[in-house]
Coordinates of C-alpha atoms in Angstrom, one line a residue:
Chain S
M1 CA -45.4 43.6 47.0
N2 CA -48.0 45.5 48.7
Q3 CA -50.4 42.8 49.0
I4 CA -54.2 43.4 50.0
Q5 CA -56.6 41.2 51.2
L6 CA -59.8 42.0 50.8
D7 CA -62.6 40.3 52.9
S8 CA -65.8 39.0 50.9
E9 CA -68.2 40.4 52.7
L10 CA -66.9 44.0 52.6
I11 CA -66.6 43.0 48.5
E12 CA -70.5 42.7 48.9
R13 CA -71.0 45.4 51.0
V14 CA -69.4 47.9 48.6
I15 CA -72.0 45.8 45.6
A16 CA -74.7 46.6 48.0
Q17 CA -73.5 50.4 48.0
D18 CA -72.5 50.8 51.4
R19 CA -71.4 53.6 51.8
K20 CA -69.0 52.8 55.0
A21 CA -67.5 50.0 53.0
Q22 CA -67.0 52.0 50.4
F23 CA -65.0 54.1 52.4
Q24 CA -63.2 51.1 54.0
L25 CA -62.2 49.5 50.3
F26 CA -61.0 53.3 49.7
E27 CA -58.9 53.2 52.5
Q28 CA -56.9 50.0 51.8
T29 CA -56.9 50.1 48.1
K30 CA -55.9 54.2 47.9
R31 CA -52.2 53.8 48.0
M32 CA -52.4 51.1 44.6
V33 CA -54.2 53.1 43.0
Y34 CA -53.0 56.4 43.3
S35 CA -48.9 55.2 42.5
L36 CA -50.2 53.4 39.9
A37 CA -51.1 56.9 38.7
F38 CA -48.7 58.9 39.9
R39 CA -46.1 56.7 38.0
M40 CA -47.2 56.6 34.9
L41 CA -48.3 60.3 34.7
D42 CA -45.6 61.4 36.9
D43 CA -47.7 64.4 37.6
E44 CA -49.6 64.6 41.0
D45 CA -52.7 66.5 40.1
L46 CA -53.3 64.1 37.2
A47 CA -53.0 61.5 39.1
H48 CA -55.4 62.7 42.1
D49 CA -57.9 63.1 39.2
V50 CA -57.5 59.6 38.4
L51 CA -57.7 58.7 41.7
Q52 CA -60.9 60.1 42.1
D53 CA -62.1 59.2 38.4
T54 CA -61.5 55.5 39.3
Y55 CA -63.0 55.2 42.7
V56 CA -66.3 56.9 41.4
Q57 CA -66.5 54.3 38.5
V58 CA -65.5 51.3 40.5
F59 CA -68.4 51.9 43.2
Q60 CA -70.9 52.9 40.2
Q61 CA -69.9 50.0 37.6
I62 CA -68.8 47.1 40.7
R63 CA -72.5 45.8 40.4
N64 CA -71.4 44.9 37.1
L65 CA -68.5 42.9 37.9
K66 CA -68.7 39.1 37.5
H67 CA -66.1 38.2 39.3
P68 CA -66.1 39.9 42.4
E69 CA -62.8 38.3 43.3
A70 CA -61.0 39.6 40.5
L71 CA -61.8 42.9 42.3
L72 CA -58.2 44.4 42.5
S73 CA -57.3 43.8 39.0
W74 CA -60.4 45.2 37.8
M75 CA -59.3 48.5 40.1
R76 CA -56.2 48.4 38.4
T77 CA -57.1 48.2 34.7
I78 CA -59.5 50.8 35.2
A79 CA -56.9 53.1 36.9
A80 CA -54.4 52.6 34.0
R81 CA -56.7 53.1 31.7
N82 CA -57.4 56.4 33.4
A83 CA -54.5 57.5 33.5
I84 CA -53.7 56.8 29.8
R85 CA -56.6 58.8 29.0
K86 CA -55.5 61.8 31.3
G87 CA -52.4 61.4 30.1
K88 CA -52.9 61.1 26.3
K89 CA -51.3 64.2 25.0
Q90 CA -47.6 63.3 26.8
F91 CA -47.8 59.9 25.5
Q92 CA -45.3 60.3 22.3
F93 CA -43.9 57.5 21.5
E94 CA -40.4 58.5 20.3
K95 CA -39.0 57.1 16.5
L96 CA -36.2 54.4 17.9
D97 CA -34.3 54.7 14.8
Q98 CA -34.1 58.3 15.3
V99 CA -32.9 57.7 19.1
A100 CA -29.2 57.5 19.7
E101 CA -28.1 53.9 21.1
V102 CA -27.9 53.7 24.8
G103 CA -26.4 51.9 27.1
E104 CA -24.9 48.8 26.9
D105 CA -25.9 45.1 28.2
Q106 CA -23.6 44.6 30.9
F107 CA -25.4 45.3 33.8
E108 CA -23.5 45.2 37.8
A109 CA -25.2 46.7 39.9
W110 CA -27.9 46.3 42.5
F111 CA -31.1 48.0 43.2
D112 CA -34.2 48.3 45.0
G113 CA -37.8 49.2 44.5
E114 CA -37.2 52.7 45.4
L115 CA -34.2 53.4 43.0
L116 CA -36.4 51.8 39.8
D117 CA -38.7 54.0 41.4
Q118 CA -37.6 57.3 40.6
A119 CA -35.7 55.8 36.8
I120 CA -38.9 54.7 36.3
R121 CA -40.4 58.2 36.6
S122 CA -37.6 59.9 34.9
L123 CA -38.4 57.9 31.6
P124 CA -39.9 59.3 28.8
A125 CA -43.5 59.1 28.8
G126 CA -44.6 57.1 26.0
A127 CA -41.3 54.4 27.1
R128 CA -43.0 54.7 30.9
A129 CA -46.5 53.8 30.3
V130 CA -45.7 50.9 28.0
F131 CA -43.1 49.7 30.7
M132 CA -45.9 50.1 33.8
L133 CA -48.3 48.2 31.7
V134 CA -46.1 45.6 30.6
A135 CA -43.1 45.4 33.0
V136 CA -45.3 46.4 36.2
E137 CA -48.8 45.4 35.8
G138 CA -48.3 42.1 33.7
H139 CA -50.6 43.0 30.6
P140 CA -49.7 41.2 27.3
H141 CA -48.1 43.3 24.6
Q142 CA -51.4 43.3 22.8
E143 CA -53.2 44.2 25.5
A144 CA -51.1 46.8 26.4
A145 CA -50.7 47.9 22.5
K146 CA -54.4 48.5 22.4
L147 CA -54.9 50.3 25.5
L148 CA -52.1 52.5 24.4
G149 CA -53.7 52.7 21.0
V150 CA -50.4 51.9 19.4
S151 CA -49.2 48.6 17.2
E152 CA -47.7 45.9 19.1
S153 CA -44.8 46.0 17.5
T154 CA -44.1 49.7 19.2
S155 CA -45.3 48.1 22.2
K156 CA -42.2 46.0 22.0
S157 CA -39.9 48.2 21.2
Q158 CA -40.8 50.9 23.8
L159 CA -40.4 48.5 26.1
S160 CA -36.9 47.1 25.1
Y161 CA -35.7 51.2 24.9
A162 CA -37.7 51.5 28.6
K163 CA -35.2 48.8 29.9
K164 CA -31.9 50.4 28.3
L165 CA -32.7 53.5 29.4
L166 CA -33.7 52.6 32.7
K167 CA -30.2 50.9 33.1
T168 CA -28.7 53.8 32.3
R169 CA -30.7 55.7 34.9
I170 CA -30.2 53.5 37.2
K171 CA -25.9 53.4 37.2
T172 CA -26.4 57.2 37.2
L173 CA -28.7 57.2 40.5
L174 CA -26.1 54.8 42.4
Q175 CA -23.1 56.8 40.8
A176 CA -25.2 59.9 42.5
Chain H
M1 CA -16.0 34.4 71.4
K2 CA -15.6 30.8 70.3
S3 CA -13.8 29.4 67.9
L4 CA -16.4 27.9 65.9
P5 CA -15.1 25.6 62.6
S6 CA -15.8 27.2 59.1
H7 CA -17.3 25.7 56.6
S8 CA -16.8 26.5 52.9
P9 CA -20.4 27.6 50.8
K10 CA -20.4 25.3 47.6
S11 CA -18.6 26.1 44.5
E12 CA -21.0 27.8 42.3
S13 CA -22.7 30.1 44.9
W14 CA -20.9 33.3 43.2
E15 CA -22.5 32.1 40.1
K16 CA -25.6 32.1 41.8
I17 CA -25.2 35.1 43.4
L18 CA -24.4 36.8 40.0
Q19 CA -27.1 35.4 38.3
Q20 CA -29.6 37.5 41.3
Q21 CA -27.4 40.4 39.8
D22 CA -29.2 40.3 36.5
F23 CA -30.9 43.3 35.6
E24 CA -34.4 41.4 34.4
S25 CA -34.1 39.4 37.8
Q26 CA -34.2 42.5 39.7
L27 CA -36.0 43.9 37.8
N28 CA -38.5 41.5 38.5
K29 CA -38.2 42.0 42.3
A30 CA -38.1 45.1 42.5
S31 CA -41.2 45.8 40.7
D32 CA -42.9 44.4 43.5
D33 CA -41.6 46.4 46.0
L34 CA -42.4 49.6 44.7
P35 CA -43.3 52.5 47.2
L36 CA -47.1 53.5 47.5
F37 CA -47.5 56.8 47.5
E38 CA -50.3 58.3 49.8
P39 CA -53.2 60.8 48.1
K40 CA -54.4 63.8 49.8
T41 CA -56.6 63.2 52.4
N42 CA -59.3 65.5 51.2
A43 CA -59.6 62.9 48.3
W44 CA -62.6 60.9 50.2
E45 CA -64.4 63.9 49.9
A46 CA -63.8 64.6 46.4
I47 CA -65.1 61.3 45.7
T48 CA -68.4 61.0 47.8
A49 CA -69.4 64.5 45.9
Q50 CA -68.9 63.5 42.8
L51 CA -70.8 59.6 43.4
E52 CA -73.4 62.6 45.0
T53 CA -73.9 64.6 42.0
E54 CA -73.4 61.5 39.2
K55 CA -76.3 58.8 38.5
P56 CA -75.1 55.7 38.3
I57 CA -74.2 55.0 34.9
I58 CA -76.8 52.8 33.3
P59 CA -75.4 50.4 30.7
I60 CA -76.8 51.6 27.0
W61 CA -78.2 47.7 26.6
Q62 CA -80.3 48.3 29.6
K63 CA -81.8 51.1 28.0
L64 CA -82.4 50.0 24.6
A65 CA -84.1 47.0 26.5
A66 CA -86.5 49.3 28.8
A67 CA -86.9 51.2 25.2
M68 CA -88.0 48.2 23.3
V69 CA -90.3 47.1 26.1
L70 CA -92.0 50.2 26.2
A71 CA -92.5 50.3 22.6
L72 CA -93.8 47.0 22.4
A73 CA -96.5 47.9 25.3
I74 CA -97.6 50.9 23.2
A75 CA -97.9 49.0 19.9
C76 CA -99.6 45.9 22.0
A77 CA -102.1 49.1 23.4
W78 CA -102.6 50.7 20.0
L79 CA -103.8 47.2 18.4
L80 CA -106.0 46.4 20.8
L81 CA -107.9 49.8 21.4
G82 CA -108.0 49.6 17.4
Q83 CA -109.3 46.2 17.5
K84 CA -112.0 47.6 19.8
H85 CA -112.9 50.3 16.8
T86 CA -113.2 47.6 14.3
T87 CA -115.9 46.2 16.1
T88 CA -118.2 48.5 16.9
L89 CA -120.9 49.5 14.0
D90 CA -121.2 52.3 12.7
T91 CA -125.1 52.3 12.2
D92 CA -124.9 54.5 9.0
L93 CA -123.2 52.2 7.2
V94 CA -124.6 48.7 8.0
T95 CA -127.3 46.7 6.1
E96 CA -129.2 44.4 8.7
I97 CA -131.4 41.7 7.2
K98 CA -133.9 40.6 9.4
N99 CA -136.1 37.5 9.1
V100 CA -139.0 39.4 8.4
S101 CA -141.9 37.0 9.9
I102 CA -145.6 36.8 7.9
P103 CA -148.2 37.1 9.9
L104 CA -150.1 34.7 8.2
E105 CA -150.7 31.4 9.2
V106 CA -150.6 28.8 6.0
E107 CA -152.4 26.0 6.5
K108 CA -151.1 22.9 6.2
P109 CA -152.4 20.3 3.5
I110 CA -154.5 17.3 5.1
I111 CA -152.3 14.6 5.3
E112 CA -154.0 11.5 6.0
K113 CA -151.9 9.4 8.5
K114 CA -151.9 5.8 8.2
G115 CA -153.8 5.7 11.2
G116 CA -156.7 7.8 9.7
T117 CA -155.5 10.3 11.9
V118 CA -155.7 14.0 9.9
D119 CA -153.1 16.1 10.4
T120 CA -154.3 19.8 10.4
A121 CA -151.6 21.4 12.6
P122 CA -151.0 25.0 10.8
H123 CA -147.5 25.5 9.7
A124 CA -145.0 26.6 12.0
P125 CA -143.1 29.6 10.9
P126 CA -139.4 28.7 10.2
A127 CA -137.0 29.1 13.2
K128 CA -135.5 32.5 13.3
D129 CA -132.2 33.0 13.0
P130 CA -131.3 34.6 17.0
T131 CA -128.8 37.3 15.4
P132 CA -129.7 39.0 12.4
V133 CA -126.9 39.0 9.6
Q134 CA -125.3 42.1 9.1
I135 CA -123.2 43.0 6.6
N136 CA -120.9 45.8 6.9
L137 CA -121.1 48.2 4.0
G138 CA -117.8 50.5 4.2
I139 CA -118.3 53.5 2.2
A140 CA -114.3 54.1 0.8
E141 CA -113.6 57.1 -1.0
V142 CA -111.1 56.0 -4.4
D143 CA -109.5 58.5 -6.3
A144 CA -110.4 57.2 -10.1
P145 CA -106.9 57.3 -12.1
S146 CA -107.7 60.6 -14.5
I147 CA -106.7 59.5 -17.8
A148 CA -105.5 62.2 -19.7
L149 CA -107.3 62.6 -23.2
P150 CA -106.4 65.1 -26.1
D151 CA -109.1 67.5 -27.2
I152 CA -110.8 66.7 -30.0
E153 CA -112.9 68.8 -32.6
I154 CA -115.2 67.7 -34.1
P155 CA -116.0 69.7 -37.7
R156 CA -119.7 71.1 -37.3
Q157 CA -121.9 70.3 -40.0
D158 CA -124.5 72.4 -41.1
F159 CA -127.3 70.2 -41.8
G160 CA -129.9 72.2 -42.6
K161 CA -128.8 72.2 -46.1
I162 CA -128.8 68.7 -46.6
S163 CA -131.7 67.6 -48.0
N164 CA -133.3 64.2 -49.0
P165 CA -134.4 64.6 -52.9
N166 CA -136.9 62.2 -52.5
Q167 CA -138.8 63.6 -49.3
V168 CA -142.0 65.1 -50.5
T169 CA -143.1 68.0 -47.9
A170 CA -145.7 70.7 -48.3
S171 CA -143.3 73.2 -50.0
T172 CA -142.3 70.3 -52.3
Q173 CA -146.3 70.2 -53.6
I174 CA -146.3 72.7 -56.0
K175 CA -148.6 73.3 -58.7
S176 CA -148.3 71.5 -62.0
R177 CA -147.6 73.9 -65.1
H178 CA -149.5 70.8 -67.4
E179 CA -152.9 71.6 -67.9
V180 CA -155.0 68.6 -69.7
D181 CA -158.6 69.4 -71.1
I182 CA -160.3 66.3 -71.6
S183 CA -164.0 66.5 -73.7
W184 CA -166.2 63.7 -74.2
G185 CA -168.4 63.4 -77.7
L186 CA -165.9 66.1 -79.3
D187 CA -163.9 65.6 -82.2
R188 CA -160.6 64.1 -81.6
S189 CA -159.0 66.0 -83.9
K190 CA -160.3 69.2 -82.1
L191 CA -159.0 67.9 -78.9
K192 CA -156.4 70.0 -78.1
F193 CA -153.7 69.8 -75.3
K194 CA -153.1 72.9 -74.1
T195 CA -149.7 72.9 -72.3
N196 CA -147.0 75.5 -70.8
F197 CA -144.4 72.7 -71.7
G198 CA -140.9 74.1 -72.4
K199 CA -142.3 77.7 -71.7
P200 CA -140.4 79.4 -69.1
S201 CA -141.7 80.0 -66.2
P202 CA -139.9 82.7 -63.1
D203 CA -141.6 80.5 -60.8
L204 CA -139.4 77.5 -61.8
E205 CA -136.5 79.3 -62.2
A206 CA -136.5 79.8 -58.3
V207 CA -137.6 76.3 -57.3
P208 CA -134.8 73.3 -57.3
K209 CA -134.9 71.0 -60.0
S210 CA -134.8 68.0 -57.8
H211 CA -138.1 69.8 -56.4
T212 CA -139.6 69.7 -59.9
A213 CA -139.0 66.3 -61.0
S214 CA -140.4 64.9 -57.9
S215 CA -143.7 66.6 -58.3
K216 CA -145.8 63.9 -59.4
T217 CA -149.3 65.5 -58.8
I218 CA -151.6 65.9 -62.0
Q219 CA -154.2 68.6 -61.9
I220 CA -156.5 67.7 -63.9
R221 CA -159.3 70.6 -65.0
F222 CA -162.8 69.1 -66.6
K223 CA -164.1 71.9 -69.1
N224 CA -167.4 71.3 -70.3

């Protein structure tokens, strides 16, 4: 993926509240943070709010960061948490027993990141949030459930539901 | 183009391709290749503006620690000041016992020493304690507990009406009503005793019986 390499000297300068270093870090990581927020919320304005809150939080709390080498994953977690906070109202989890069975298990198609991104953004908000946290960001179900304020079983069932939906959405997009 | 010899792939190549077509494997690969979106150009200005206005967040434990240190410092200062106050003596509440030196020199009794010399040195006054003994008598007001007592009515007696029958007062020395005539040289048969015994007397009626009973004085009138 879009690997970002951060210089340790740059991180030290950011910790020292050097404004130029902060801007440099922002330039290197703004797409990562904004894309995460935008993909989770599917809303540009909310995503910008999340971006702003995330960087303010990062610059204010970076001196408390115990492992500077984990700065990027720390930033992603802050961004995800802020996105959940912003989109709390829209993150409603459908009861899956009331949802019609979707798609079939067989999948014979090729897709790339661009197509997957479109399919993700077309998912219901709750399922999209779980998919982003677990499948894309790599959080375990327990952590994702805690972040979203749902049970672990809800997180698992929502991920399964999201994947089934993605199959049908990708097929639809390929046929279009 | 030259006709080069062709080579056939392994028989399991197609299966491997089909494996890569699996949804999960494609998902893992595509998740790493998701497109990146660019935020607005003025995003940095908004962040710096917010950083300028917002103060850095101080963790709650740091605030608590600072508050505890402050409280400890105040407590220490208060204790030290309190100790200073207790060491200053209030002259009104101090009784000072001084060792008064009497300006009299008591001669030491002459003691003859073995060597024949006589020690006549006067008694030196006892060594004074340089620091006078001070007793700090603190007067503290203590609220005595009030005891609720029932109101007792003492019956008032008129002691004036009680009189001792044996008491002899001036008023009780009433003249006797008996009269005795004693004569010498007279015929006994002619001797007569005149008494008012048994005679009702108005005076006697007014006097209480106890008084008459206690009258022991007898008046003797001599008739010559």
